[in-house]
Tab-separated table of C-alpha atoms in Angstrom:
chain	number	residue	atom	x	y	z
A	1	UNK	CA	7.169	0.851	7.501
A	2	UNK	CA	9.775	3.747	8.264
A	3	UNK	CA	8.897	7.033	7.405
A	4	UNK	CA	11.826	8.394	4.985
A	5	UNK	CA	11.737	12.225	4.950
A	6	UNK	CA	14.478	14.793	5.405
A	7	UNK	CA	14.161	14.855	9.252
A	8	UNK	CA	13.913	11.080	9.544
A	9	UNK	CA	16.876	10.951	7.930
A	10	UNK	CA	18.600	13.210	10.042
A	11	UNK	CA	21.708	13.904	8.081
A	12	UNK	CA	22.392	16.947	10.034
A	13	UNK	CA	22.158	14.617	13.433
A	14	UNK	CA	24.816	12.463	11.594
A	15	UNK	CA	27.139	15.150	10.664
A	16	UNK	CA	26.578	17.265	13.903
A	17	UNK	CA	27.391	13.918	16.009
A	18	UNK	CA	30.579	12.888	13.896
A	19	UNK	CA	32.304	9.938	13.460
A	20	UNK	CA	32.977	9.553	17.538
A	21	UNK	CA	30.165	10.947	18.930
A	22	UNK	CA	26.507	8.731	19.776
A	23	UNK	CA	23.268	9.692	19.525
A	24	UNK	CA	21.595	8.863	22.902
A	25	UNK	CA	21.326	12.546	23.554
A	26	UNK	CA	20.397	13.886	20.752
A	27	UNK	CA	17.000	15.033	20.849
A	28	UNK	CA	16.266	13.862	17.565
A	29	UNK	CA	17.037	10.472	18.806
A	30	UNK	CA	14.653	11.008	21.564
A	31	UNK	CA	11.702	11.931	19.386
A	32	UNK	CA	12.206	8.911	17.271
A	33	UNK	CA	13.393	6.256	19.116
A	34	UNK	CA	10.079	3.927	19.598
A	35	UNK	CA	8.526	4.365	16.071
A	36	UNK	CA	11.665	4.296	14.010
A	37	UNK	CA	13.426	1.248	14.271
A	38	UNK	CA	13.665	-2.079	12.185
A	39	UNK	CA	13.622	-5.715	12.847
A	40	UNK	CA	14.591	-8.164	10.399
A	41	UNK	CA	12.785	-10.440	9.025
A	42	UNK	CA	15.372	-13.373	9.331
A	43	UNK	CA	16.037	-12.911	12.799
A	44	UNK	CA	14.502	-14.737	15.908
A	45	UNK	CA	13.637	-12.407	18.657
A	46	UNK	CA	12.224	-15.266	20.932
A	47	UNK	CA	13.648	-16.259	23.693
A	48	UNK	CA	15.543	-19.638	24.118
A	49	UNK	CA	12.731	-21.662	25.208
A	50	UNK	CA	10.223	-20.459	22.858
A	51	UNK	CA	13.033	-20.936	19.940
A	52	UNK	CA	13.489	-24.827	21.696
A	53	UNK	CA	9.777	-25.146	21.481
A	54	UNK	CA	9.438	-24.032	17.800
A	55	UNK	CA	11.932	-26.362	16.108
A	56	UNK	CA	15.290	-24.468	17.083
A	57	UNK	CA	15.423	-23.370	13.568
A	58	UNK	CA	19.207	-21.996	12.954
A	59	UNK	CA	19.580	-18.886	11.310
A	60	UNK	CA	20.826	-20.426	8.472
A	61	UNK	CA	18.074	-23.089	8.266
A	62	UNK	CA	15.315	-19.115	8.211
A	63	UNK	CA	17.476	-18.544	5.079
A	64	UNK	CA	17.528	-21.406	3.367
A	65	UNK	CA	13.991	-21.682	3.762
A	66	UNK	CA	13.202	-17.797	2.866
A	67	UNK	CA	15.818	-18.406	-0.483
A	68	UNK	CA	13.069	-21.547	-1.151
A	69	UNK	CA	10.086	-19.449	-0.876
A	70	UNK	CA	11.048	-16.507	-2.992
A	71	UNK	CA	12.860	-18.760	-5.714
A	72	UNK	CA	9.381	-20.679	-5.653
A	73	UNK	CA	7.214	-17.701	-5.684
A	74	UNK	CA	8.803	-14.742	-6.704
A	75	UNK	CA	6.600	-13.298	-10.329
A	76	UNK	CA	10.015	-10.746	-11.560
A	77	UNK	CA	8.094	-7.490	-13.045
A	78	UNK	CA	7.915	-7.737	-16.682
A	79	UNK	CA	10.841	-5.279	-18.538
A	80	UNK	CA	9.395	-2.512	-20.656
A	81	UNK	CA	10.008	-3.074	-24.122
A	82	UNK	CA	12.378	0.238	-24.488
A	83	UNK	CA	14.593	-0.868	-21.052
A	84	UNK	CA	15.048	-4.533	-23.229
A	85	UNK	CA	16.000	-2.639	-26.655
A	86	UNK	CA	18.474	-0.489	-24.537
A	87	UNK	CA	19.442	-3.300	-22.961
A	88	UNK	CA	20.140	-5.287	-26.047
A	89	UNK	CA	22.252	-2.689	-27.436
A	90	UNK	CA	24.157	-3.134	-24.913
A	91	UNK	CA	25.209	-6.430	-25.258
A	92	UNK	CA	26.021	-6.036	-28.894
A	93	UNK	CA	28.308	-3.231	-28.203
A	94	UNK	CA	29.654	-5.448	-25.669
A	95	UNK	CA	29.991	-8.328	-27.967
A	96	UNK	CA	31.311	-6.499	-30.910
A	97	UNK	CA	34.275	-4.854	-28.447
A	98	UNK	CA	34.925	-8.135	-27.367
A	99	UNK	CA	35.510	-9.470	-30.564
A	100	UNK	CA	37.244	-6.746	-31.833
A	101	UNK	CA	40.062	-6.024	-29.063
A	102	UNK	CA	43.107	-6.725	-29.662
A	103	UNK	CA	43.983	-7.463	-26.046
A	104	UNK	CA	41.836	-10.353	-26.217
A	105	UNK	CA	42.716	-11.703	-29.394
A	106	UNK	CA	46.409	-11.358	-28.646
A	107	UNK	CA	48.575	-14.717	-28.660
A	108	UNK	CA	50.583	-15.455	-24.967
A	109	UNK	CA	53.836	-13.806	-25.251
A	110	UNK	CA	52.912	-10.987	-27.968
């Protein structure tokens, strides 16, 4: 994974650099470049002929499939009881402003 600390995060880098500078020379760019970087997940980094040997999946075909697995697989953390009772209050406040504003109980044309 990628380390998340105040120097990784380099938000004095960022505001040093500006909104039209780069960060090639930075030093702090330097120090990090090979072990802080992402790739997702989703993406095919092959190259065309091992993509044409593997099916040419489209990126959109990597989707579709991911949406399949997680919708399939996916076990959602169970709410604590006091996040559901706040989050029923909720909804009756909600439902009781509904019902009771006048903007959406007016008639067209009032």
């Amino acid at each position: 994974g990628i380390e998340v600390n105040d120097d990784t995060l380099a938000v004095e880098v960022i505001h040093d650099v500006g909104p039209n500078g780069h960060y090639l020379r930075q030093p702090h760019t330097r120090r990090y470049y090979k072990t802080e970087f992402w790739y997702p997940k989703l993406c095919d980094r092959r190259n065309y002929e091992e993509w044409e040997m593997m099916g040419k999946q489209s990126f959109k075909d990597r989707v579709v499939a991911r949406v399949h697995d997680i919708l399939a697989t996916h076990q959602p953390s169970p709410i604590k009881p006091e996040t559901e009772k706040v989050i029923q209050q909720v909804i009756e406040e909600a439902e009781a402003r509904v019902q009771t504003d006048e903007w959406i109980n007016r008639k067209p044309n009032d």
